[in-house]
Structures are given as C-alpha cells and as structure tokens.
C-alpha cells in the first residue's frame, strides 16, 4: 500500500525561467522552486530552445535533433579535442548545461495527459544515450578501458547536474511535479550504461521513497528507474533508511514486495517487464501468471517468457503450471500469447538448428523436426499432463493450429505404429483430434490419409493390449518396482489407441466386427486397469450403434464380460485345500502315533488364515472390478431400465447385493451404480431417495459427497419428485435440511463445496424454491469463514447474479430475503474478532440492489422496446415492483424495536439506490410512500446521510405517483373522447338509415309502426354508454 509522502524539506534550487511560466505555490510544496528574473536571450539559448520546440511537435525527427544538439554540446565542451576552426559559439559547457536544464525544468508543471511532455522526455533520453555512445566510442579510440576507468565526460556532468536539480523535486507535494520529476529521472537512468556510486545511492534512496507514493502513475515511473538499478544492486548498508527512519531492506526485496502487493496493475506490469531475469527473481516473475490484471498476465507470456531463454531450465511442474494457467485463462489474448509461446519458442528450443541465411542472420523459425516435437512432449510430461484434466491436449491443439508445416510433415506409416512411445502415440492422437474438431471438411483428405483403417487399428490395439496384460501380470508376480514405469507407459499407449478408436468410422462391417470381438475379449480381463476399462466400454458403445437394438446388444455384451470377470474368483482349483486335507487325513490314519509336533498344526492354521485373507481381498477386488464395469456401462445407457432385461438382471444380481454388502468400498460403488440406475427409472428413484438421504446423514465425508451428487442428478432428471403437487412434504423438508446443514459445514470443505454446487444447479432449474436456502446461500457467500473455500465462492459468484437475472420470480425471492441478509451481516460485524475481516457493508448493499434491479432481467414481462412515430427505437420503463417490495421490507424492518442503529443505517443506505418508476403498480407506490412518510415523521434516520436517502426516496415516490396519476387521467380522457365519437357516429348512421326508411314502401312503414313499444337503436346505445360510464 502507498505510504505517506516525506515531509522533510530539501534545499531550494534556483533556476532561471520566463516570467510567463506558472509558478508553484510554496505553501503547497516541500521544495520551493524560486526562479529569478530572465536574462537577455543568447544565441545558444535560441538554438537549444528551437531544438526542444521541434522535439515536442513529433517523434519523427528526434534522431536528427539529437545529432544537432550533440554538435552544439561538442562545440561548448572543453574536452572536445577537434573544435571547429571558425566557431561562432563563445559559450562554455556550463552554459550548455544551464540552458538544457532550463528547458527540462519547464516540464515540471506539464500534466500527465499532455503528449508534448512525453515527447520532450523521450527526446532527452535519446540524446543522452546518443551522447553517451559517442563519448564511449571516443574513449575506445583513445585506448581507454571503460571497464576499469570511470570516464568523466560532458554528458556525465550534464546528467549529474540534471539529477541534482530534479532529485529534490521528487518530494514535492504537487503530484504533477512529482510525476514529471520522477519520469525524467527514470528515463535518464535508463539512458546510461554506468553511473558513479554517489549518484547511485542518491538515486536509489530518492526513488525508493516514491514507490510508496499515493499516486500510481508516480510509482510506475519510480519502478521504471529502480528496475534498472536492481541489476547492479550491492548489499544494503545500514545507512540507507527510508523517510520514516526505518532500516531499508535490499532494493530487490522491496521491488519484489511491490510486485506482489501493489494495488495498481500498471505498477506491477511495469515492474514485471523491467526487473532483471535472475534465479532469485524468476519465481516472483512467474507468479504473475495468476495476476488479476489480464494485461500483466499477457506481458508475462508475450515478453518475459520468450526472453527467458531455453524453457528446459524451468522445472517440470512450473512448465505444466504455466501452460495450464495460460491456455485456460479467461482472457483470449493471454491464451493466444501462450499458444504462440508453445508453438514458436518452446518447440524451437527442442528442434534442430535454426535456418540461417547466407549473411549469418536468422531468417525465421527452425525447420520442422519430429524428434524436436517428441522431445517437447516429453518435456511437458504427457504421461501426466495428458491424463484426466491435463493440459497437453489443449497445448497440442494450439500447436497444430499454428504450425501447418508440422501438420504436413508428420506421417503415420507402418514403422511408426510398430515402435510406439507415449510421446509419439499422443502426437498421433492430438493431430487426429485436431482434424476432427474442425467444423468444415478442409482437413478431411488429410484425415483419411493419416488415419489408420479400423481393422489395422484393431490389430495394433490387440498387440499393445496383450503386451500390457503380460507386463501387469509379470509385475504383480515379481513385485518388480522397475517394471512399474514400463507398465505405466504401456498403459498410456493403450489409452491413446482407444481414444483414437473412439473417433473412427465403423461403417466398414468387417472392421466393426473385428473391433467388436476384440473389445469384448479385452473387457473380460480382470487385470485390466480402470481407465482402460472405461475407454473400452466407451468404444464398445460406439461400435454397437446408437439405436435401441444396439444399446441392448451393448448391455448384453458388457454383462457377459462382467460374468466372466466374476468367475475368476473360482478359477483357481477349489479342491486344492481339500486335497491337502485328504492327504493329511490319510497320513493320520496310517500313523498309529499321534503327531509329536503341535506347532506344525498352528503353522498350518496360520497359513490357512493368510490364504483366506488373500482370497477375501481378491474377492473384494473382483467385485469392485465388476461394479466398475457396470458403472461404466450405465454411464453410456439412455433407454428405460424396465424395458431392458439386461439392466434389470444387473440391478437385481449385482447392484442390490453390493448395496447390502458389509464391505465399505463395495457398498459405496454399489450406491453409485444404484444412483445411475435411478436416473433411468423414476419409480426406482422415488423408492431409493430416502436411502441416499440416510447415506448423507450417517456417512463419512466421501460418502456424503457421493450422496449429494446422486441426489442432485436424480432431482435434475426427475424434477416432479419434488415439484409435483403429490410430492411428499417430508421429502422436501429432508432435502432442504441436508442442504442447509451442508452450507454451514465449514469444517468439511469438500462437502460444503459439493452441496453448494448442487444447490445452485437445482435452484437455477427451479426445482428448489426455498427462500430460506436462498438466504443461507447469500449469507454463505459473504461469510468470512468460507473465504478459504474457493469452490464455494466461485460457484456462488456465478450463481447469484444468473439466478436473479434469469426470472422475475427469482428476483422477487432475492428481494424478500435481502433485509434478513443485511441483518445477519450487521450482527456478524459486531461479533467478528480483530483478525477477521468482513465484506464491506457498502459492497453488500450494492450487490443486493443490483441483484434485485428489474431492469437487468434477461426476459421482461412486457416488451421493453417500442417504436416512435419516426420509426425510431424507444425504450419503455420497466416495472419496478420488485424494488418497491424490497423498499417496503427494508422500511418495515426499520420500524422494529430490535433493529439497531447500524442496521438502520445500512438498510436506509439501500433505500437511496432503489429504482422508482411510474410504471409500477399504484398500490405498491402508495404503500411504500406511506411507509417512507411514516419513517420521516418518526425520525427513523438519525444521520444526515440517512435522512437525505429517505428524502430522496420520498421525493422519487411522490414524483412517480404524480406521473402515474397523470397517465391514468390521460387514458380515461382519451377513452371518454373515443366513446363520444363512437356515439356520434352511431347517431349519424341511424339518421341516414331513417331517411332511407321513409323512402320505402308503405307496407314496410306499416310493419315498422307496429314496433313503437320497443326501444330504438339510439336508446339502446345511450343506455349501454350510461352503464359503462
């Protein structure tokens, strides 16, 4: 955090200036700039002022102007050996320094937004660098070793004078002066190659005070200067103290602290780019991959990491983290920069020699190299980064997308499939996946060219699967630790082959039959790893077809494999032990003497117990394997459970016994399978909901998480179990109770996270509409005890605004619980300990008002857009009843005696942000207006801010009621006018009809005269109009 500015006065510096220049108020600055009267203009001043005047107009001519100014400097310098023979300049070096300083000091009052100030400073930096290079070249020609001798030149004297003038201005109270002085000092430091020790310590001490400045723009300039000094830092001495008198830490340590903790993203980004790349700073620089600012993260991936050198010097975990963080960043530019880094820089580090032109210059990226690509995959550890939620597949997608030369070069011939490695098979899988994910068919020819045939891939898969099973059996038999690594690699190869098999086209019946038979055979192997088993079941589902008949065939084949796996329990000869017993019995019968070594019997009993224990463990593992295959099958089934006889058989013979098992692992996996079965049958789900509720109430943490997941899936699949009119109220109460209990489970973060996520899903689907649960969710979001649970915070941060903006009824529920939430937060603030920090009340108020603002509803009740007479789009006022209901709840809470002063202050602060519109219902407006009037009369608001908020609400309500009344009066007048016009039209129509009737025949008049007792049409119209009025 920025510290306070130093208040120590500095020595005043007197600099000549023009009388028209703005002066600084000495009472507002710690350093008073007193400038005497201007002297008469000279030719030197005219030339230098003209150069600086041209420099502030544009950046285009800075190089030419710097050369011109250098010539003037050489003419004025006493150290220039070759002065012009006929020089018309009679000024010395001191005059040149004074005139340049005079121009620079005019920048101190130029504000940050003025581009002329930045151009002058860039010109000064360019001139100092150019002059320093010229001085170094002259010294080299004179045979002076600059590494051994500190050369004093006219440029170094100019820099020393500039710094002596500018450094005292760094402590000015005027922020513009501090900013420009710090900026000039930083650019001056960056233009130099060397600096003397005395100036170094002065610069270091002055700039260190500015890194705690309250203005972020000044801190940016300070770190720009200190970043250059940090590379040459020596051990800090005790005499370096800061403005508060505390002992200063090392310069690098303080800059790293700023890099981690400065609130300004621009400061962190500037320091990130300017810090030296060293082993001590590298971990802190790589930390910025998780910075809050997207531009800072992008700077790391686009500037720092490409300049770092060979990425292989980074640790394996850091490489994986950088790829994962960058490719999954929410900012598109960061993801693009990460992909460019991976496919251009990292692959070049692993590829062969670079393409070099005839003149020895680098012409571009390195030539494509398969070996380099395989090494790159090895360096990012595809064995781990490609499994599960790894980032390797995303990285290779970016690679193939940006490197068409590698796409064209890679071929998958027969030798490639004969010598598969984890890296090579993953390269093939990622390329095939890239081709198939493209929307258009432009890669279809390449895909057909590189993709193996179904039959060929089946034979390849069979060969590598057999090798995997042999390795597994050998490893289990010999307990060879060295073979585990080979087994893992072989397992990875089989997994990638199965991923490729999932993408094949099985219209070829011969290949489909071969693959189907192979998968059926593989699935019945008991030693098959779980991930391979899952992929085999997925591929088998694709091979079987998507229709109902294919699904039934798929279920039948899988259950046959389950039966074969289960039969492996009894494959070992069960009569082995009986034969041994018969053998011992025969010996006992032949022997007349009893056994003389009872210890042998005890040893046999111990051996039998070990055998029984081994058999029991093996039986458990086989049952878990069978349940895992069944679970994978159920995840690929969509049809009805009762209409599939194979599923019913599996439920009765495998799942139900597993649920009733006394072994905890079997029981938990059985519950998972039962939950999947419930998704396929509503009646089964209704019967077993109480079972899953019981598992949550009595189970351990892992079982509670599983139970919550199952309950969420069941209710989302069969919502009528909870929302129908015939739903069991006890079930609704039980489900609400477990969610309320889980939301408060701060000591079980996994359960709390699972319950929060499940509750958010069910409330978004309108399956759960409990206001108490909504209130608990909002309180949990603001509760400081859940701050460490990132999963809960992330779920609620997404859920709450989406829930409120999606439906009007959801927003109304939020408005009804807002007052209770505020009461809870105010009470919690009083109970917090000193080391705990609560979310600010103002922040909570803004969020609640925003979540209940009807203008942000995604779908309005009425069309919020109309079209004017000129055909222009005009917006309509949105119904504001939700905010009025919120205001009524808040005002009613303020009248309660238990409402504290702090709570009233928080509630009334919300009232000042209520959206009031005349489009609201008149009853609501009148109700809230009366409540606001009572609140003002009873002096509920004590502070002036609260009274102003109430008065603002009261005035807005009165104005809205007046506009609503005028609108209603206008509509009634228009209705009356329309009715009168209709009557007049009817009368005129009747008169015309009577005229025509007089011209009719006499018999018609006689017939009409018989109807005199009846009401005329005019009388009927008048009577109807009177009834309406």
PDB file of C-alpha atoms in Angstrom, residues 66-293:
ATOM      1  CA  UNK A  66      19.690  14.709 -31.115  1.00  0.00           C
ATOM      2  CA  UNK A  67      22.556  14.832 -33.597  1.00  0.00           C
ATOM      3  CA  UNK A  68      22.163  18.583 -33.878  1.00  0.00           C
ATOM      4  CA  UNK A  69      22.151  19.034 -30.104  1.00  0.00           C
ATOM      5  CA  UNK A  70      25.220  16.816 -29.798  1.00  0.00           C
ATOM      6  CA  UNK A  71      27.112  19.089 -32.176  1.00  0.00           C
ATOM      7  CA  UNK A  72      26.253  22.073 -30.012  1.00  0.00           C
ATOM      8  CA  UNK A  73      27.402  20.146 -26.942  1.00  0.00           C
ATOM      9  CA  UNK A  74      30.713  19.303 -28.598  1.00  0.00           C
ATOM     10  CA  UNK A  75      31.201  22.920 -29.561  1.00  0.00           C
ATOM     11  CA  UNK A  76      30.620  24.053 -25.984  1.00  0.00           C
ATOM     12  CA  UNK A  77      32.617  21.296 -24.334  1.00  0.00           C
ATOM     13  CA  UNK A  78      36.121  21.966 -23.141  1.00  0.00           C
ATOM     14  CA  UNK A  79      37.013  18.306 -23.613  1.00  0.00           C
ATOM     15  CA  UNK A  80      36.302  18.240 -27.332  1.00  0.00           C
ATOM     16  CA  UNK A  81      39.673  17.914 -28.996  1.00  0.00           C
ATOM     17  CA  UNK A  82      38.705  18.930 -32.502  1.00  0.00           C
ATOM     18  CA  UNK A  83      36.876  22.219 -32.215  1.00  0.00           C
ATOM     19  CA  UNK A  84      35.850  23.899 -35.468  1.00  0.00           C
ATOM     20  CA  UNK A  85      38.386  26.353 -36.705  1.00  0.00           C
ATOM     21  CA  UNK A  86      35.834  29.087 -37.207  1.00  0.00           C
ATOM     22  CA  UNK A  87      33.275  28.574 -34.485  1.00  0.00           C
ATOM     23  CA  UNK A  88      30.860  31.411 -33.858  1.00  0.00           C
ATOM     24  CA  UNK A  89      29.885  29.981 -30.438  1.00  0.00           C
ATOM     25  CA  UNK A  90      31.633  31.574 -27.493  1.00  0.00           C
ATOM     26  CA  UNK A  91      29.765  29.675 -24.784  1.00  0.00           C
ATOM     27  CA  UNK A  92      31.221  27.069 -22.496  1.00  0.00           C
ATOM     28  CA  UNK A  93      29.984  23.718 -21.217  1.00  0.00           C
ATOM     29  CA  UNK A  94      28.362  25.259 -18.131  1.00  0.00           C
ATOM     30  CA  UNK A  95      26.237  27.481 -20.346  1.00  0.00           C
ATOM     31  CA  UNK A  96      25.088  24.435 -22.331  1.00  0.00           C
ATOM     32  CA  UNK A  97      24.159  22.546 -19.134  1.00  0.00           C
ATOM     33  CA  UNK A  98      22.238  25.535 -17.772  1.00  0.00           C
ATOM     34  CA  UNK A  99      20.250  26.002 -20.979  1.00  0.00           C
ATOM     35  CA  UNK A 100      19.334  22.297 -21.267  1.00  0.00           C
ATOM     36  CA  UNK A 101      18.335  22.197 -17.606  1.00  0.00           C
ATOM     37  CA  UNK A 102      16.302  25.377 -18.123  1.00  0.00           C
ATOM     38  CA  UNK A 103      14.274  23.629 -20.840  1.00  0.00           C
ATOM     39  CA  UNK A 104      13.809  20.459 -18.806  1.00  0.00           C
ATOM     40  CA  UNK A 105      12.616  22.274 -15.688  1.00  0.00           C
ATOM     41  CA  UNK A 106       9.708  23.710 -17.711  1.00  0.00           C
ATOM     42  CA  UNK A 107       8.274  20.192 -17.855  1.00  0.00           C
ATOM     43  CA  UNK A 108       7.590  20.032 -14.141  1.00  0.00           C
ATOM     44  CA  UNK A 109       4.185  21.709 -14.434  1.00  0.00           C
ATOM     45  CA  UNK A 110       3.049  19.840 -17.556  1.00  0.00           C
ATOM     46  CA  UNK A 111       0.273  17.444 -16.604  1.00  0.00           C
ATOM     47  CA  UNK A 112       0.310  13.748 -17.375  1.00  0.00           C
ATOM     48  CA  UNK A 113      -2.170  13.871 -20.232  1.00  0.00           C
ATOM     49  CA  UNK A 114      -0.083  16.334 -22.283  1.00  0.00           C
ATOM     50  CA  UNK A 115       1.768  14.470 -25.037  1.00  0.00           C
ATOM     51  CA  UNK A 116       4.311  17.289 -25.509  1.00  0.00           C
ATOM     52  CA  UNK A 117       5.849  16.475 -22.129  1.00  0.00           C
ATOM     53  CA  UNK A 118       6.284  12.818 -23.015  1.00  0.00           C
ATOM     54  CA  UNK A 119       7.905  13.728 -26.343  1.00  0.00           C
ATOM     55  CA  UNK A 120      10.426  16.007 -24.663  1.00  0.00           C
ATOM     56  CA  UNK A 121      11.355  13.303 -22.165  1.00  0.00           C
ATOM     57  CA  UNK A 122      11.770  10.705 -24.907  1.00  0.00           C
ATOM     58  CA  UNK A 123      13.958  13.136 -26.808  1.00  0.00           C
ATOM     59  CA  UNK A 124      16.084  13.754 -23.716  1.00  0.00           C
ATOM     60  CA  UNK A 125      16.558  10.005 -23.210  1.00  0.00           C
ATOM     61  CA  UNK A 126      17.505   9.567 -26.865  1.00  0.00           C
ATOM     62  CA  UNK A 127      20.013  12.428 -26.719  1.00  0.00           C
ATOM     63  CA  UNK A 128      21.662  11.182 -23.503  1.00  0.00           C
ATOM     64  CA  UNK A 129      22.016   7.675 -24.929  1.00  0.00           C
ATOM     65  CA  UNK A 130      23.388   9.003 -28.195  1.00  0.00           C
ATOM     66  CA  UNK A 131      25.847  11.306 -26.422  1.00  0.00           C
ATOM     67  CA  UNK A 132      26.980   8.512 -24.079  1.00  0.00           C
ATOM     68  CA  UNK A 133      27.630   6.227 -27.055  1.00  0.00           C
ATOM     69  CA  UNK A 134      29.648   8.955 -28.747  1.00  0.00           C
ATOM     70  CA  UNK A 135      31.719   9.515 -25.601  1.00  0.00           C
ATOM     71  CA  UNK A 136      32.325   5.775 -25.223  1.00  0.00           C
ATOM     72  CA  UNK A 137      33.401   5.497 -28.860  1.00  0.00           C
ATOM     73  CA  UNK A 138      35.827   8.386 -28.447  1.00  0.00           C
ATOM     74  CA  UNK A 139      37.269   6.824 -25.301  1.00  0.00           C
ATOM     75  CA  UNK A 140      37.709   3.491 -27.065  1.00  0.00           C
ATOM     76  CA  UNK A 141      39.558   5.138 -29.918  1.00  0.00           C
ATOM     77  CA  UNK A 142      41.821   6.804 -27.332  1.00  0.00           C
ATOM     78  CA  UNK A 143      42.639   3.369 -25.872  1.00  0.00           C
ATOM     79  CA  UNK A 144      40.795   3.867 -22.564  1.00  0.00           C
ATOM     80  CA  UNK A 145      39.356   0.719 -20.953  1.00  0.00           C
ATOM     81  CA  UNK A 146      35.895   1.774 -19.740  1.00  0.00           C
ATOM     82  CA  UNK A 147      35.518  -1.363 -17.614  1.00  0.00           C
ATOM     83  CA  UNK A 148      38.441  -0.289 -15.463  1.00  0.00           C
ATOM     84  CA  UNK A 149      38.140   3.515 -15.505  1.00  0.00           C
ATOM     85  CA  UNK A 150      35.109   5.649 -14.724  1.00  0.00           C
ATOM     86  CA  UNK A 151      35.241   8.177 -17.533  1.00  0.00           C
ATOM     87  CA  UNK A 152      34.045  11.725 -16.784  1.00  0.00           C
ATOM     88  CA  UNK A 153      32.652  13.473 -19.838  1.00  0.00           C
ATOM     89  CA  UNK A 154      30.449  16.391 -20.639  1.00  0.00           C
ATOM     90  CA  UNK A 155      27.473  14.031 -20.769  1.00  0.00           C
ATOM     91  CA  UNK A 156      28.099  12.661 -17.291  1.00  0.00           C
ATOM     92  CA  UNK A 157      28.411  16.201 -15.948  1.00  0.00           C
ATOM     93  CA  UNK A 158      25.132  17.138 -17.640  1.00  0.00           C
ATOM     94  CA  UNK A 159      23.426  14.109 -16.087  1.00  0.00           C
ATOM     95  CA  UNK A 160      24.838  14.919 -12.647  1.00  0.00           C
ATOM     96  CA  UNK A 161      23.565  18.479 -12.849  1.00  0.00           C
ATOM     97  CA  UNK A 162      20.131  17.354 -14.048  1.00  0.00           C
ATOM     98  CA  UNK A 163      19.827  14.866 -11.196  1.00  0.00           C
ATOM     99  CA  UNK A 164      20.973  17.420  -8.629  1.00  0.00           C
ATOM    100  CA  UNK A 165      18.158  19.690  -9.769  1.00  0.00           C
ATOM    101  CA  UNK A 166      15.445  17.029 -10.140  1.00  0.00           C
ATOM    102  CA  UNK A 167      16.017  14.797  -7.121  1.00  0.00           C
ATOM    103  CA  UNK A 168      14.870  17.422  -4.591  1.00  0.00           C
ATOM    104  CA  UNK A 169      11.663  17.817  -6.587  1.00  0.00           C
ATOM    105  CA  UNK A 170      10.710  14.158  -6.010  1.00  0.00           C
ATOM    106  CA  UNK A 171       9.416  15.129  -2.574  1.00  0.00           C
ATOM    107  CA  UNK A 172       7.115  17.884  -3.792  1.00  0.00           C
ATOM    108  CA  UNK A 173       3.538  17.949  -2.565  1.00  0.00           C
ATOM    109  CA  UNK A 174       2.359  18.813  -6.068  1.00  0.00           C
ATOM    110  CA  UNK A 175       1.630  15.491  -7.768  1.00  0.00           C
ATOM    111  CA  UNK A 176       2.319  16.876 -11.249  1.00  0.00           C
ATOM    112  CA  UNK A 177       5.802  17.997 -10.194  1.00  0.00           C
ATOM    113  CA  UNK A 178       6.495  14.643  -8.532  1.00  0.00           C
ATOM    114  CA  UNK A 179       5.302  12.772 -11.597  1.00  0.00           C
ATOM    115  CA  UNK A 180       7.369  14.692 -14.134  1.00  0.00           C
ATOM    116  CA  UNK A 181      10.471  14.759 -11.949  1.00  0.00           C
ATOM    117  CA  UNK A 182      10.277  11.022 -11.343  1.00  0.00           C
ATOM    118  CA  UNK A 183       9.656  10.406 -15.040  1.00  0.00           C
ATOM    119  CA  UNK A 184      12.689  12.426 -16.141  1.00  0.00           C
ATOM    120  CA  UNK A 185      14.898  10.732 -13.540  1.00  0.00           C
ATOM    121  CA  UNK A 186      13.705   7.252 -14.596  1.00  0.00           C
ATOM    122  CA  UNK A 187      14.333   7.910 -18.308  1.00  0.00           C
ATOM    123  CA  UNK A 188      17.684   9.463 -17.520  1.00  0.00           C
ATOM    124  CA  UNK A 189      18.754   6.365 -15.589  1.00  0.00           C
ATOM    125  CA  UNK A 190      17.619   4.082 -18.410  1.00  0.00           C
ATOM    126  CA  UNK A 191      19.707   6.008 -20.920  1.00  0.00           C
ATOM    127  CA  UNK A 192      23.022   5.453 -19.102  1.00  0.00           C
ATOM    128  CA  UNK A 193      25.388   2.489 -19.157  1.00  0.00           C
ATOM    129  CA  UNK A 194      27.231   3.354 -15.952  1.00  0.00           C
ATOM    130  CA  UNK A 195      26.901   5.679 -13.010  1.00  0.00           C
ATOM    131  CA  UNK A 196      29.128   6.655 -10.098  1.00  0.00           C
ATOM    132  CA  UNK A 197      28.491   5.266  -6.616  1.00  0.00           C
ATOM    133  CA  UNK A 198      27.461   8.564  -5.034  1.00  0.00           C
ATOM    134  CA  UNK A 199      24.816   9.243  -7.672  1.00  0.00           C
ATOM    135  CA  UNK A 200      23.666   5.636  -7.469  1.00  0.00           C
ATOM    136  CA  UNK A 201      22.923   5.855  -3.755  1.00  0.00           C
ATOM    137  CA  UNK A 202      21.173   9.203  -4.137  1.00  0.00           C
ATOM    138  CA  UNK A 203      19.014   7.810  -6.926  1.00  0.00           C
ATOM    139  CA  UNK A 204      18.274   4.656  -5.005  1.00  0.00           C
ATOM    140  CA  UNK A 205      17.203   6.473  -1.864  1.00  0.00           C
ATOM    141  CA  UNK A 206      15.084   9.054  -3.694  1.00  0.00           C
ATOM    142  CA  UNK A 207      13.283   6.580  -5.927  1.00  0.00           C
ATOM    143  CA  UNK A 208      12.646   4.151  -3.072  1.00  0.00           C
ATOM    144  CA  UNK A 209      10.609   6.848  -1.370  1.00  0.00           C
ATOM    145  CA  UNK A 210       8.467   7.212  -4.488  1.00  0.00           C
ATOM    146  CA  UNK A 211       7.499   3.528  -4.716  1.00  0.00           C
ATOM    147  CA  UNK A 212       5.177   4.192  -1.769  1.00  0.00           C
ATOM    148  CA  UNK A 213       3.634   7.297  -3.333  1.00  0.00           C
ATOM    149  CA  UNK A 214      -0.133   7.564  -3.183  1.00  0.00           C
ATOM    150  CA  UNK A 215      -0.287   8.210  -6.950  1.00  0.00           C
ATOM    151  CA  UNK A 216       0.060   5.054  -9.021  1.00  0.00           C
ATOM    152  CA  UNK A 217       1.453   6.947 -12.026  1.00  0.00           C
ATOM    153  CA  UNK A 218       4.365   8.177  -9.898  1.00  0.00           C
ATOM    154  CA  UNK A 219       5.006   4.665  -8.586  1.00  0.00           C
ATOM    155  CA  UNK A 220       5.159   3.427 -12.174  1.00  0.00           C
ATOM    156  CA  UNK A 221       7.925   5.854 -13.039  1.00  0.00           C
ATOM    157  CA  UNK A 222       9.771   5.043  -9.819  1.00  0.00           C
ATOM    158  CA  UNK A 223       9.850   1.314 -10.518  1.00  0.00           C
ATOM    159  CA  UNK A 224      10.992   2.000 -14.079  1.00  0.00           C
ATOM    160  CA  UNK A 225      14.080   3.678 -12.665  1.00  0.00           C
ATOM    161  CA  UNK A 226      14.654   1.207  -9.856  1.00  0.00           C
ATOM    162  CA  UNK A 227      14.309  -1.742 -12.206  1.00  0.00           C
ATOM    163  CA  UNK A 228      17.479  -0.610 -13.987  1.00  0.00           C
ATOM    164  CA  UNK A 229      19.312  -0.139 -10.697  1.00  0.00           C
ATOM    165  CA  UNK A 230      18.222  -3.526  -9.311  1.00  0.00           C
ATOM    166  CA  UNK A 231      20.531  -5.415 -11.647  1.00  0.00           C
ATOM    167  CA  UNK A 232      23.612  -3.742 -10.171  1.00  0.00           C
ATOM    168  CA  UNK A 233      22.485  -3.747  -6.557  1.00  0.00           C
ATOM    169  CA  UNK A 234      25.093  -4.309  -3.889  1.00  0.00           C
ATOM    170  CA  UNK A 235      24.478  -5.338  -0.327  1.00  0.00           C
ATOM    171  CA  UNK A 236      22.386  -2.791   1.502  1.00  0.00           C
ATOM    172  CA  UNK A 237      24.133  -0.805   4.227  1.00  0.00           C
ATOM    173  CA  UNK A 238      22.668   0.329   7.492  1.00  0.00           C
ATOM    174  CA  UNK A 239      22.883   3.978   6.468  1.00  0.00           C
ATOM    175  CA  UNK A 240      20.138   3.556   3.868  1.00  0.00           C
ATOM    176  CA  UNK A 241      16.999   4.475   5.690  1.00  0.00           C
ATOM    177  CA  UNK A 242      13.643   5.441   4.339  1.00  0.00           C
ATOM    178  CA  UNK A 243      11.655   8.557   5.007  1.00  0.00           C
ATOM    179  CA  UNK A 244      10.110   7.123   8.177  1.00  0.00           C
ATOM    180  CA  UNK A 245      13.507   6.296   9.620  1.00  0.00           C
ATOM    181  CA  UNK A 246      13.126   2.505   9.336  1.00  0.00           C
ATOM    182  CA  UNK A 247      16.005   0.429   8.074  1.00  0.00           C
ATOM    183  CA  UNK A 248      15.552  -0.281   4.410  1.00  0.00           C
ATOM    184  CA  UNK A 249      15.633  -3.774   3.055  1.00  0.00           C
ATOM    185  CA  UNK A 250      17.561  -4.693  -0.057  1.00  0.00           C
ATOM    186  CA  UNK A 251      16.408  -2.927  -3.195  1.00  0.00           C
ATOM    187  CA  UNK A 252      15.497  -6.155  -4.928  1.00  0.00           C
ATOM    188  CA  UNK A 253      13.496  -7.405  -1.947  1.00  0.00           C
ATOM    189  CA  UNK A 254      11.493  -4.218  -1.810  1.00  0.00           C
ATOM    190  CA  UNK A 255      10.786  -4.306  -5.532  1.00  0.00           C
ATOM    191  CA  UNK A 256       9.622  -7.924  -5.269  1.00  0.00           C
ATOM    192  CA  UNK A 257       7.311  -6.912  -2.454  1.00  0.00           C
ATOM    193  CA  UNK A 258       5.873  -4.179  -4.686  1.00  0.00           C
ATOM    194  CA  UNK A 259       5.483  -6.721  -7.496  1.00  0.00           C
ATOM    195  CA  UNK A 260       3.389  -8.951  -5.260  1.00  0.00           C
ATOM    196  CA  UNK A 261       1.346  -6.442  -3.286  1.00  0.00           C
ATOM    197  CA  UNK A 262       0.972  -3.144  -5.149  1.00  0.00           C
ATOM    198  CA  UNK A 263      -2.732  -2.434  -5.792  1.00  0.00           C
ATOM    199  CA  UNK A 264      -2.065  -0.864  -9.193  1.00  0.00           C
ATOM    200  CA  UNK A 265      -1.899  -3.263 -12.120  1.00  0.00           C
ATOM    201  CA  UNK A 266       0.171  -0.780 -14.126  1.00  0.00           C
ATOM    202  CA  UNK A 267       2.837  -0.686 -11.414  1.00  0.00           C
ATOM    203  CA  UNK A 268       3.034  -4.473 -11.262  1.00  0.00           C
ATOM    204  CA  UNK A 269       3.208  -4.731 -15.035  1.00  0.00           C
ATOM    205  CA  UNK A 270       5.949  -2.109 -15.342  1.00  0.00           C
ATOM    206  CA  UNK A 271       7.989  -3.810 -12.658  1.00  0.00           C
ATOM    207  CA  UNK A 272       7.440  -7.211 -14.261  1.00  0.00           C
ATOM    208  CA  UNK A 273       8.882  -6.017 -17.555  1.00  0.00           C
ATOM    209  CA  UNK A 274      11.821  -4.105 -16.031  1.00  0.00           C
ATOM    210  CA  UNK A 275      13.078  -6.463 -13.314  1.00  0.00           C
ATOM    211  CA  UNK A 276      16.242  -8.386 -14.210  1.00  0.00           C
ATOM    212  CA  UNK A 277      15.880 -12.051 -15.120  1.00  0.00           C
ATOM    213  CA  UNK A 278      17.810 -13.834 -12.383  1.00  0.00           C
ATOM    214  CA  UNK A 279      17.349 -17.049 -10.391  1.00  0.00           C
ATOM    215  CA  UNK A 280      16.248 -15.020  -7.377  1.00  0.00           C
ATOM    216  CA  UNK A 281      13.587 -13.034  -9.252  1.00  0.00           C
ATOM    217  CA  UNK A 282      12.326 -15.760 -11.596  1.00  0.00           C
ATOM    218  CA  UNK A 283       9.790 -17.376  -9.194  1.00  0.00           C
ATOM    219  CA  UNK A 284       8.269 -13.964  -8.459  1.00  0.00           C
ATOM    220  CA  UNK A 285       8.041 -13.134 -12.153  1.00  0.00           C
ATOM    221  CA  UNK A 286       6.353 -16.435 -12.981  1.00  0.00           C
ATOM    222  CA  UNK A 287       3.891 -15.770 -10.160  1.00  0.00           C
ATOM    223  CA  UNK A 288       2.346 -13.048 -12.306  1.00  0.00           C
ATOM    224  CA  UNK A 289       0.734 -15.745 -14.440  1.00  0.00           C
ATOM    225  CA  UNK A 290      -2.012 -15.632 -11.782  1.00  0.00           C
ATOM    226  CA  UNK A 291      -2.205 -11.835 -11.644  1.00  0.00           C
ATOM    227  CA  UNK A 292      -5.647 -10.244 -11.544  1.00  0.00           C
ATOM    228  CA  UNK A 293      -4.852  -7.969 -14.471  1.00  0.00           C
TER     229      UNK A 293
END
